[in-house]
Coordinates of C-alpha atoms in Angstrom, one line a residue:
M128 CA 0.1 -0.1 0.0
D129 CA 1.7 2.9 -1.3
R130 CA 1.5 6.9 0.3
N131 CA -1.5 7.9 -2.0
S132 CA -3.5 4.8 -0.7
V133 CA -2.9 5.7 3.2
I134 CA -3.8 9.3 2.5
G135 CA -7.1 8.2 0.5
F136 CA -7.7 5.7 3.7
A137 CA -7.5 8.7 5.7
L138 CA -9.5 10.9 3.8
I139 CA -12.3 8.7 3.6
A140 CA -12.3 7.8 7.1
V141 CA -12.8 11.7 8.5
I142 CA -15.3 12.0 5.6
M143 CA -17.4 9.1 6.9
M144 CA -16.9 10.0 10.4
V145 CA -18.1 13.2 10.1
W146 CA -21.2 12.0 7.9
L147 CA -21.9 9.5 10.4
Q148 CA -22.2 11.8 13.1
F149 CA -24.4 14.0 11.1
M150 CA -26.6 11.5 9.5
K151 CA -26.9 9.1 12.8
P152 CA -30.8 8.6 13.3
Q153 CA -32.3 9.7 16.4
Q154 CA -33.3 7.2 19.0
K155 CA -36.7 6.0 18.9
A156 CA -39.1 7.8 21.5
G157 CA -40.9 5.4 24.1
L158 CA -43.6 3.3 22.2
E159 CA -47.3 3.5 23.1
Q160 CA -47.3 -0.2 24.3
A161 CA -48.7 -1.8 27.6
A162 CA -46.2 -1.8 30.5
A163 CA -46.9 -5.6 31.1
R164 CA -46.3 -6.3 27.5
R165 CA -43.4 -3.8 27.3
E166 CA -41.3 -5.7 30.0
L167 CA -42.5 -9.3 29.3
V168 CA -39.2 -10.6 28.2
A169 CA -36.8 -8.3 30.0
T170 CA -38.6 -9.2 33.2
Q171 CA -38.9 -13.2 33.1
Q172 CA -35.6 -14.2 34.7
A173 CA -35.6 -11.3 37.3
A174 CA -39.2 -12.4 38.4
A175 CA -38.2 -15.9 38.8
R176 CA -35.0 -14.8 40.8
S177 CA -37.2 -12.2 43.0
S178 CA -39.8 -14.6 44.1
A179 CA -40.2 -15.2 47.8
P180 CA -38.8 -18.0 49.1
T181 CA -42.1 -19.0 50.4
A182 CA -43.9 -18.4 47.4
T183 CA -45.7 -21.5 45.8
K184 CA -45.7 -22.6 42.1
A185 CA -49.6 -21.4 42.4
D186 CA -48.5 -17.9 43.1
S187 CA -46.1 -17.6 40.3
L188 CA -47.9 -19.7 37.8
G189 CA -51.4 -19.9 38.4
S190 CA -53.4 -22.5 36.6
F191 CA -50.0 -23.7 34.9
A192 CA -48.5 -24.7 38.4
S193 CA -49.5 -28.2 37.8
A194 CA -47.7 -28.3 34.6
S195 CA -44.6 -27.6 36.1
T196 CA -44.0 -30.8 37.9
G197 CA -42.4 -34.0 36.5
P198 CA -39.3 -35.4 35.4
E199 CA -37.2 -33.9 32.7
R200 CA -36.2 -36.0 29.4
L201 CA -33.7 -35.5 26.9
V202 CA -33.8 -36.3 23.3
T203 CA -30.9 -36.1 21.0
V204 CA -31.3 -35.5 17.2
E205 CA -28.3 -35.5 14.9
N206 CA -27.9 -34.9 11.3
D207 CA -25.1 -34.2 9.2
L208 CA -24.1 -30.7 10.2
M209 CA -24.9 -30.8 14.2
K210 CA -26.2 -32.5 17.1
A211 CA -29.1 -31.0 19.2
T212 CA -30.4 -31.9 22.4
I213 CA -34.1 -31.2 23.4
S214 CA -35.6 -31.1 26.7
T215 CA -39.1 -32.0 27.7
K216 CA -38.6 -29.3 30.3
G217 CA -40.3 -26.4 28.1
A218 CA -39.4 -28.4 24.9
T219 CA -36.9 -26.3 24.4
L220 CA -33.3 -26.3 22.7
K221 CA -30.8 -27.1 25.6
S222 CA -27.6 -28.1 23.3
L223 CA -26.6 -27.6 19.6
V224 CA -23.1 -28.6 18.9
M225 CA -21.5 -27.9 15.6
K226 CA -20.1 -31.0 13.8
K227 CA -18.3 -29.0 10.5
H228 CA -17.0 -26.1 12.9
L229 CA -14.6 -26.3 15.8
D230 CA -14.1 -23.8 18.5
G231 CA -10.4 -21.8 18.8
A232 CA -8.9 -24.8 20.6
H233 CA -10.1 -27.1 17.8
K234 CA -12.7 -28.8 19.7
P235 CA -16.4 -29.4 19.2
F236 CA -18.3 -26.6 20.9
D237 CA -22.0 -25.8 21.7
L238 CA -23.9 -22.5 20.2
V239 CA -26.3 -22.7 23.3
Q240 CA -24.7 -20.6 26.1
S241 CA -28.1 -21.0 28.5
R242 CA -27.9 -24.5 28.8
Q243 CA -29.6 -25.2 32.0
K244 CA -32.8 -23.5 31.1
G245 CA -32.5 -23.9 27.3
A246 CA -32.6 -21.2 24.5
L247 CA -36.1 -21.3 23.1
S248 CA -39.0 -20.1 25.1
M249 CA -42.6 -19.2 24.3
L250 CA -43.6 -15.9 26.8
F251 CA -47.1 -14.5 27.7
L252 CA -48.9 -12.9 30.3
T253 CA -52.4 -14.5 31.5
S254 CA -55.5 -13.0 31.9
D255 CA -54.9 -12.8 35.7
G256 CA -51.4 -11.4 35.4
K257 CA -48.9 -14.2 35.4
R258 CA -45.9 -14.3 33.4
I259 CA -45.3 -17.8 31.9
D260 CA -42.2 -18.9 30.4
T261 CA -42.8 -22.4 28.8
R262 CA -39.2 -23.5 30.1
D263 CA -40.9 -23.9 33.4
L264 CA -43.4 -26.3 32.3
N265 CA -43.1 -30.0 31.5
F266 CA -44.1 -31.2 28.2
R267 CA -44.3 -35.1 27.2
S268 CA -42.7 -36.5 24.3
L269 CA -44.9 -38.2 21.8
S270 CA -41.8 -40.5 20.7
A271 CA -40.3 -42.9 22.9
D272 CA -37.0 -42.7 21.1
S273 CA -34.2 -40.8 23.2
A274 CA -32.1 -40.1 20.2
L275 CA -33.0 -39.7 16.4
T276 CA -30.6 -39.8 13.4
V277 CA -31.1 -38.1 10.0
S278 CA -29.2 -37.3 7.0
G279 CA -29.3 -36.1 3.3
A280 CA -32.4 -34.9 2.3
N281 CA -34.6 -36.9 4.8
K282 CA -36.5 -35.6 7.6
A283 CA -37.2 -36.3 11.0
T284 CA -39.9 -34.9 13.4
L285 CA -39.9 -34.8 17.0
S286 CA -43.4 -33.7 19.2
F287 CA -43.7 -32.6 22.4
I288 CA -47.3 -31.8 24.0
L289 CA -48.3 -30.0 27.3
D290 CA -52.0 -30.6 28.6
V291 CA -52.8 -27.7 30.7
D292 CA -56.2 -28.6 31.7
S293 CA -59.2 -30.4 29.5
S294 CA -59.8 -27.6 27.5
R295 CA -56.1 -26.4 26.9
S296 CA -52.9 -27.5 25.5
M297 CA -49.5 -26.8 23.7
Q298 CA -47.7 -28.8 21.2
V299 CA -44.3 -28.1 19.8
T300 CA -43.0 -29.9 16.8
Y301 CA -39.4 -30.0 15.4
T302 CA -38.5 -30.8 11.9
F303 CA -34.9 -31.6 11.4
T304 CA -33.4 -32.0 7.5
G305 CA -30.3 -34.1 7.6
D306 CA -28.3 -31.7 5.6
S307 CA -29.3 -28.6 6.9
Y308 CA -29.0 -26.0 9.9
T309 CA -32.4 -24.8 9.3
V310 CA -35.0 -26.5 11.8
G311 CA -38.8 -26.4 11.3
Y312 CA -40.5 -25.2 14.6
D313 CA -44.1 -25.7 14.7
L314 CA -46.6 -24.3 17.7
K315 CA -50.0 -25.5 18.0
L316 CA -52.2 -23.8 20.8
T317 CA -55.5 -24.8 21.8
G318 CA -58.1 -23.2 23.8
F319 CA -56.0 -20.2 24.8
G320 CA -58.0 -17.3 23.0
S321 CA -59.3 -16.2 26.3
T322 CA -56.4 -16.6 28.5
I323 CA -53.3 -14.8 27.1
A324 CA -53.5 -10.9 27.7
G325 CA -53.4 -8.7 24.9
N326 CA -54.1 -11.8 22.6
Q327 CA -50.0 -11.7 22.4
Y328 CA -47.0 -14.0 23.0
Q329 CA -43.6 -14.1 22.1
L330 CA -41.2 -16.4 20.8
A331 CA -37.5 -16.1 22.2
W332 CA -34.1 -17.1 21.7
D333 CA -32.6 -16.5 25.2
G334 CA -29.1 -16.7 26.2
G335 CA -27.0 -15.0 23.5
M336 CA -24.8 -17.2 21.4
A337 CA -21.9 -19.1 23.2
Y338 CA -18.5 -17.6 21.9
S339 CA -16.3 -20.0 19.9
E340 CA -13.2 -18.2 19.1
K341 CA -9.8 -17.3 21.5
D342 CA -10.2 -13.8 21.3
K343 CA -13.0 -13.0 23.5
V344 CA -12.8 -9.2 23.0
D345 CA -13.1 -9.5 19.3
E346 CA -15.7 -12.0 19.6
A347 CA -17.7 -9.6 21.9
N348 CA -17.3 -6.9 19.5
N349 CA -19.0 -8.5 16.9
A350 CA -22.0 -10.3 19.0
L351 CA -25.2 -8.4 19.1
A352 CA -29.0 -8.8 18.7
S353 CA -30.8 -8.0 15.5
A354 CA -34.0 -8.0 13.7
Y355 CA -35.0 -7.1 10.1
L356 CA -38.3 -5.1 10.6
G357 CA -40.0 -3.1 8.0
G358 CA -37.3 -3.4 5.2
G359 CA -34.7 -2.0 7.5
I360 CA -32.3 -3.4 10.0
V361 CA -32.4 -2.9 13.8
K362 CA -29.1 -3.7 16.1
L363 CA -28.8 -3.6 19.5
D364 CA -25.3 -3.9 20.8
A365 CA -24.8 -4.3 24.8
K366 CA -20.8 -3.2 24.6
D367 CA -20.9 -1.0 27.6
S368 CA -20.7 -3.2 31.1
K369 CA -21.8 0.3 32.9
Q370 CA -25.1 0.3 31.1
P371 CA -26.4 -2.9 32.5
F372 CA -29.5 -2.8 30.4
Y373 CA -30.1 -2.6 26.7
K374 CA -33.5 -2.5 25.1
E375 CA -35.0 -2.2 21.6
E376 CA -38.6 -2.9 20.8
A377 CA -40.8 -1.9 18.0
S378 CA -44.1 -2.8 16.3
G379 CA -44.2 -3.9 12.5
K380 CA -43.8 -6.8 10.2
A381 CA -40.6 -8.7 10.9
Q382 CA -38.3 -10.9 8.6
W383 CA -36.7 -12.4 11.6
A384 CA -35.1 -11.9 14.8
A385 CA -31.6 -12.9 15.7
V386 CA -28.8 -12.9 17.8
R387 CA -25.2 -13.3 16.4
S388 CA -21.7 -13.7 17.4
K389 CA -18.6 -13.3 15.0
Y390 CA -19.1 -16.2 13.0
F391 CA -22.2 -17.9 14.0
V392 CA -26.0 -16.6 14.3
A393 CA -29.4 -18.2 15.6
A394 CA -32.6 -16.6 14.0
L395 CA -36.2 -17.0 14.4
I396 CA -37.9 -16.7 11.4
P397 CA -41.7 -16.2 11.4
G398 CA -44.1 -18.1 8.9
R399 CA -47.0 -15.1 9.1
E400 CA -46.9 -11.5 10.0
T401 CA -45.5 -10.5 13.3
D402 CA -46.8 -7.7 15.4
G403 CA -43.3 -6.7 16.3
I404 CA -39.9 -7.4 17.7
Y405 CA -38.0 -7.3 21.1
L406 CA -34.5 -7.3 21.6
N407 CA -32.9 -7.1 25.1
G408 CA -29.2 -7.2 26.0
S409 CA -26.7 -6.8 29.0
K410 CA -23.0 -7.5 30.0
A411 CA -21.8 -8.0 33.1
A412 CA -18.8 -5.9 34.8
G413 CA -15.5 -7.8 34.1
S414 CA -16.7 -9.8 31.7
D415 CA -16.5 -10.1 27.9
F416 CA -19.6 -12.2 27.3
E417 CA -22.8 -10.4 26.0
N418 CA -26.0 -11.6 26.9
Y419 CA -29.0 -11.3 24.5
I420 CA -32.3 -12.2 24.0
A421 CA -34.5 -11.6 20.3
A422 CA -38.0 -12.5 20.2
L423 CA -40.9 -12.1 17.9
K424 CA -44.2 -10.8 19.1
M425 CA -47.2 -12.9 17.7
N426 CA -51.0 -11.8 18.1
L427 CA -53.3 -14.8 18.4
P428 CA -56.4 -14.4 15.7
A429 CA -59.4 -13.0 17.6
G430 CA -62.1 -15.9 18.1
S431 CA -59.9 -18.7 17.1
N432 CA -59.8 -21.5 19.3
V433 CA -57.0 -23.2 17.5
V434 CA -53.9 -21.2 16.3
E435 CA -50.9 -22.8 14.5
D436 CA -47.8 -20.9 13.9
H437 CA -44.9 -22.1 11.9
Y438 CA -41.2 -20.9 12.5
R439 CA -37.7 -22.0 10.6
I440 CA -35.0 -21.7 13.3
Y441 CA -31.6 -21.0 11.5
A442 CA -28.9 -21.9 14.1
G443 CA -25.4 -22.0 12.2
P444 CA -22.6 -20.3 10.5
L445 CA -22.7 -17.0 9.4
D446 CA -21.9 -18.0 5.9
Y447 CA -23.2 -15.5 3.4
N448 CA -24.4 -17.9 0.5
T449 CA -26.1 -20.1 3.2
V450 CA -28.1 -17.4 5.0
R451 CA -28.5 -15.7 2.0
S452 CA -30.5 -18.9 0.5
L453 CA -33.3 -18.8 3.0
N454 CA -34.5 -15.6 1.2
V455 CA -35.5 -13.2 4.3
G456 CA -32.4 -10.9 4.2
L457 CA -30.8 -12.7 7.0
E458 CA -27.3 -11.7 5.2
K459 CA -28.1 -8.3 5.8
I460 CA -26.8 -9.0 9.6
M461 CA -23.5 -9.5 8.4
D462 CA -21.3 -6.4 8.4
F463 CA -19.8 -5.3 5.2
G464 CA -19.8 -1.5 5.9
W465 CA -21.5 1.2 4.5
D466 CA -24.5 -0.2 2.6
W467 CA -24.5 2.7 -0.1
L468 CA -20.6 2.2 -0.6
T469 CA -18.6 -0.9 0.4
R470 CA -21.6 -3.4 0.6
P471 CA -22.3 -3.6 -3.1
F472 CA -18.5 -4.1 -3.5
A473 CA -18.5 -6.7 -1.4
E474 CA -21.8 -8.7 -2.3
Y475 CA -21.8 -8.4 -6.0
I476 CA -17.8 -8.2 -6.8
I477 CA -15.8 -9.8 -4.2
L478 CA -17.8 -12.7 -2.9
P479 CA -18.8 -14.3 -5.9
I480 CA -15.2 -14.3 -7.0
F481 CA -14.2 -15.4 -4.2
N482 CA -16.7 -18.2 -4.2
L483 CA -16.1 -19.0 -8.1
M484 CA -12.5 -19.5 -7.1
N485 CA -12.9 -21.6 -4.5
R486 CA -14.5 -24.2 -6.9
Y487 CA -11.1 -24.9 -8.4
V488 CA -8.7 -23.8 -5.7
G489 CA -8.7 -26.0 -2.4
N490 CA -6.0 -23.9 -0.7
Y491 CA -7.5 -20.3 0.7
G492 CA -4.1 -18.8 0.9
L493 CA -3.7 -19.4 -2.7
I494 CA -7.2 -17.9 -3.4
I495 CA -6.1 -15.1 -1.5
I496 CA -3.1 -14.3 -3.7
I497 CA -4.8 -15.0 -7.1
F498 CA -7.4 -12.7 -5.5
A499 CA -4.9 -10.1 -5.0
F500 CA -3.5 -10.3 -8.4
L501 CA -6.7 -9.8 -10.2
I502 CA -7.9 -6.9 -8.0
K503 CA -4.2 -5.5 -9.1
A504 CA -5.1 -6.3 -12.8
V505 CA -8.5 -4.8 -12.4
T506 CA -7.2 -1.6 -10.9
Y507 CA -3.8 -1.4 -13.1
P508 CA -5.2 1.7 -15.2
L509 CA -6.1 3.7 -12.4
S510 CA -2.6 2.8 -10.6
M511 CA -0.7 3.5 -13.8
A512 CA -2.5 6.8 -13.9
S513 CA -1.6 7.8 -10.4
T514 CA 1.9 6.9 -10.7
K515 CA 2.4 8.7 -14.1
S516 CA 0.8 11.8 -12.5
M517 CA 3.0 11.5 -9.7
K518 CA 6.2 10.9 -11.7
K519 CA 5.3 14.0 -14.0
M520 CA 4.8 16.0 -10.8
A521 CA 8.2 15.1 -9.4
E522 CA 9.6 16.1 -12.6
L523 CA 8.4 19.5 -12.4
Q524 CA 9.5 20.2 -8.9
P525 CA 12.3 22.0 -9.8
L526 CA 10.5 24.2 -12.2
M527 CA 7.9 24.8 -9.6
K528 CA 10.3 25.5 -6.9
E529 CA 12.2 28.0 -9.1
V530 CA 8.9 29.7 -9.8
Q531 CA 8.2 29.8 -6.3
D532 CA 10.9 31.8 -5.6
K533 CA 10.7 34.0 -8.3
Y534 CA 7.1 34.9 -7.4
K535 CA 7.3 34.4 -3.8
D536 CA 6.1 38.2 -3.2
N537 CA 3.2 37.9 -5.7
P538 CA 0.9 35.2 -4.9
A539 CA -1.5 35.9 -7.8
K540 CA 1.2 35.8 -10.5
L541 CA 2.5 32.4 -8.5
Q542 CA -0.9 30.8 -9.1
S543 CA -1.1 32.0 -12.6
E544 CA 2.4 30.5 -13.5
L545 CA 1.9 27.4 -11.4
G546 CA -1.5 26.8 -13.5
R547 CA 0.2 27.3 -16.7
I548 CA 3.0 24.8 -16.1
Y549 CA 0.2 22.3 -15.1
K550 CA -1.4 23.0 -18.4
D551 CA 1.7 23.0 -20.5
A552 CA 2.9 19.7 -18.7
G553 CA -0.8 18.1 -19.2
V554 CA -0.8 17.3 -15.3
N555 CA -3.4 17.5 -12.8
P556 CA -2.3 18.2 -9.1
L557 CA -4.6 15.9 -7.9
G558 CA -4.1 13.4 -10.2
G559 CA -2.1 11.3 -8.0
C560 CA -4.8 11.2 -5.2
L561 CA -7.9 10.7 -7.2
P562 CA -7.4 7.1 -8.7
T563 CA -6.2 6.0 -5.6
L564 CA -9.5 7.3 -3.7
L565 CA -11.6 5.7 -6.6
Q566 CA -10.1 2.1 -5.4
M567 CA -10.9 2.8 -1.7
P568 CA -14.7 1.6 -1.9
L569 CA -13.0 -1.5 -3.0
L570 CA -10.2 -2.1 -0.6
F571 CA -12.6 -1.2 2.2
A572 CA -15.0 -3.9 1.2
M573 CA -12.1 -6.3 1.3
F574 CA -11.3 -5.1 4.8
Y575 CA -14.5 -6.1 5.4
V576 CA -15.0 -9.5 3.8
F577 CA -11.9 -10.8 5.0
R578 CA -12.2 -9.5 8.7
S579 CA -15.7 -11.7 8.9
S580 CA -15.5 -14.3 6.6
I581 CA -16.3 -17.5 8.1
Q582 CA -14.5 -19.4 5.1
L583 CA -10.9 -18.5 6.0
R584 CA -11.7 -19.7 9.8
Q585 CA -9.2 -22.6 10.7
H586 CA -7.7 -22.6 7.4
G587 CA -3.8 -22.3 7.6
F588 CA -1.3 -21.3 4.8
L589 CA 2.4 -21.1 5.3
W590 CA 3.4 -20.5 9.1
A591 CA -0.3 -19.2 9.6
K592 CA -2.3 -22.2 11.4
D593 CA -5.7 -19.9 11.0
L594 CA -6.3 -17.1 8.3
S595 CA -8.9 -15.5 10.6
V596 CA -6.7 -14.5 13.3
P597 CA -3.4 -12.8 13.4
D598 CA -0.2 -15.2 12.3
S599 CA 1.4 -14.9 15.6
I600 CA 4.7 -16.5 16.1
L601 CA 5.6 -15.2 19.2
D602 CA 3.3 -14.6 22.3
F603 CA 4.3 -12.3 24.9
G604 CA 2.0 -12.8 27.6
F605 CA 1.7 -8.9 28.0
A606 CA 0.3 -6.4 25.6
I607 CA 2.6 -3.5 24.2
P608 CA 0.3 -0.5 23.8
M609 CA -0.8 0.2 20.1
Y610 CA 1.0 -3.0 19.1
G611 CA -0.3 -6.1 21.0
D612 CA 0.5 -8.9 22.9
H613 CA 2.1 -11.2 19.9
I614 CA 4.5 -10.7 16.8
A615 CA 2.6 -11.4 13.5
V616 CA 4.7 -12.3 10.3
F617 CA 2.6 -10.8 7.2
P618 CA 2.5 -7.4 8.9
I619 CA 6.2 -7.0 9.3
L620 CA 6.7 -8.4 5.7
M621 CA 3.8 -5.9 4.6
A622 CA 5.5 -3.0 6.2
V623 CA 8.6 -3.6 4.3
T624 CA 6.7 -3.7 1.0
V625 CA 5.4 -0.2 2.0
Y626 CA 8.7 1.1 2.7
L627 CA 9.9 -0.5 -0.9
Q628 CA 7.3 1.0 -2.8
Q629 CA 7.6 4.3 -1.2
K630 CA 11.3 4.4 -1.8
I631 CA 11.1 3.7 -5.5
T632 CA 7.8 5.9 -6.2
P633 CA 8.2 9.5 -7.4
S634 CA 7.9 11.8 -4.8
T635 CA 6.9 15.7 -4.7
Q636 CA 8.2 16.0 -1.1
S637 CA 11.3 17.6 0.3
N638 CA 13.9 15.2 1.4
E639 CA 13.3 15.7 5.2
Q640 CA 9.6 15.2 4.6
M641 CA 10.5 12.1 2.4
K642 CA 12.8 10.7 5.4
V643 CA 9.9 11.0 7.9
M644 CA 7.1 9.3 5.5
L645 CA 9.7 6.5 4.4
W646 CA 9.5 5.3 8.1
M647 CA 6.2 6.5 9.6
F648 CA 3.7 4.9 6.9
P649 CA 5.5 1.5 7.2
A650 CA 5.2 1.9 11.2
M651 CA 1.4 2.7 11.0
M652 CA 0.5 -0.6 8.9
L653 CA 2.6 -2.7 10.9
L654 CA 0.7 -1.4 14.0
F655 CA -2.5 -1.4 12.4
F656 CA -2.6 -4.8 11.3
N657 CA -0.7 -6.6 14.0
N658 CA -3.9 -7.5 15.3
M659 CA -5.7 -8.2 12.1
P660 CA -6.7 -11.6 10.5
A661 CA -3.7 -13.1 8.8
G662 CA -5.9 -13.4 5.8
L663 CA -6.0 -9.7 5.4
G664 CA -2.3 -9.3 6.0
L665 CA -1.8 -11.8 3.3
Y666 CA -4.0 -10.1 0.8
Y667 CA -2.5 -6.7 1.2
L668 CA 1.2 -8.2 1.6
M669 CA 0.8 -9.6 -2.0
F670 CA -1.2 -6.5 -3.2
N671 CA 1.9 -4.5 -2.3
I672 CA 4.5 -6.9 -3.8
F673 CA 2.4 -6.5 -7.3
S674 CA 2.3 -2.9 -6.7
V675 CA 6.2 -2.8 -6.1
A676 CA 6.7 -5.1 -9.4
Q677 CA 4.5 -2.3 -11.4
Q678 CA 6.3 0.5 -10.1
Y679 CA 9.7 -0.9 -11.0
Y680 CA 8.5 -1.4 -14.7
I681 CA 6.8 1.9 -15.0
N682 CA 10.2 3.5 -13.6
A683 CA 12.2 1.4 -16.2
T684 CA 10.0 2.1 -19.2
T685 CA 8.8 6.0 -18.8
T686 CA 11.5 9.2 -19.6
P687 CA 10.4 12.8 -19.1
S688 CA 7.3 13.5 -21.1
A689 CA 7.5 15.9 -24.1
A690 CA 5.0 17.9 -22.1
T691 CA 7.2 18.2 -19.0
L692 CA 9.9 19.2 -21.1
K693 CA 7.7 21.9 -23.1
A694 CA 6.6 23.3 -19.7
A695 CA 10.0 23.4 -18.4
S696 CA 11.2 25.4 -21.7
A697 CA 8.4 27.8 -21.3
V698 CA 9.8 28.7 -17.7
K699 CA 13.2 29.1 -18.7
A700 CA 12.7 31.1 -21.7
P701 CA 11.5 34.1 -20.0
Q702 CA 14.6 33.9 -17.8
K703 CA 16.7 34.4 -20.5
S704 CA 15.3 37.4 -21.8
G705 CA 14.9 39.1 -18.7
K706 CA 11.5 39.8 -18.7
G707 CA 10.4 38.3 -15.7
G708 CA 8.1 35.9 -17.0
R709 CA 5.6 35.6 -19.6
K710 CA 2.4 37.3 -19.1

């Protein structure tokens, strides 16, 4: 990455920060909803903890108290991609172990964080004011099997039923497909029309997502709860432990509500129109884990004795193609930068090319190198224009210095003469930066894609064991401010290429300025990329190597242009006549 690229990055960063500050949407005002409904999900756990020791189940569960007794039974369902454990206590998902994706220690890990109570719950308020969480109720399985296995395109169903009394019952049915992370979730309510306050219930994923990576801080930075509501994304990030409670609630038609970590997501996808969403988040002091609840609010049709709702639950990797195939916009939860600038580059250029190469090249390190070459080839005309402009400007420096000295006391004449020199030489003073600025959206998009791509996760190249994390060869055991707690190789090599490229690139700066820049920019790049994924460092390293080769070629094949020589002769001619310059 040359000096112009760095300047371009800095300029765009400043513009974006100012723009975001002024265009940031105002926080929503309080919504006009009943207090009991607003706090339904947020207070469910607090209500249970705050119950008096002498309180009976009848006090807290009312007519549902009898359904809270009985032994718990666990049923496992295993398909090609995951192993799920479902409990009769709440008919909830208590465990979801990924089979194709391991954690940072290369061991199987469970996506479900709240394994004690389970992740899925139906929540509602009874007409007599009792808050009901179905995870407190004991269902019975309609199958005698304790373990099911399904593969390929085959399907397996698992049903649980709860008979509250002679007129009311709940039935939950899970449908697993052998080769899919998507699970069908069907809910049948019989006789509940007049007993649920406000004719509304919520289906919630409670407990956030278990962290899978070694870098818990980075994992926390990517964790959030989100929903796609009314054609727009709603996000809630509980990043500050000093604010113990975060909440986002809105009415309207939601495509999904979800909780994500860096590389995985759990999404609730409704089969009919919703009444809104509820997001809740918290972070305990001294902990990196962010706890989230994401819920869909559903109305019960008035006068219906039997209500059947159908959902899809996607719980698996944040792979762009996989989540996009759900056709509900779940891919919008992935961060590709600015929707109007970098996201189109990521979705319609970078990812398709990356996926196409993955069909023919098995090693992701080689794919990155090929990709860097392709991007350099595509941007070659812009890079060539920028380099030639810089070379012309460097050739004109002696002339410009001469004119600046000559007209230092006449600013108007100085600007006129400089403009004439630029015109005669056919050079634009901004020509060196503008081509670089035009490349910035693509380079920014590359940054976002490589930083968040699960394809690179746990795939190695050369000494880098995992391209999704820094290619550390030495861990200090302590952190150096601005640098980190390790030494990564790709950033060092990249800094060297930045130095070489600056060394051979024509410059319009003075010798003293050049000396500062020669060391400052490589140092900045080293500090910035030392904690970035190795795949990103490899990409920019190779991009810079190709840039250095290009610069050597340009330097070897170009000579001072006729236009530049014309500008030089035009400046020197008036000096010989002693007229003080051409009017």
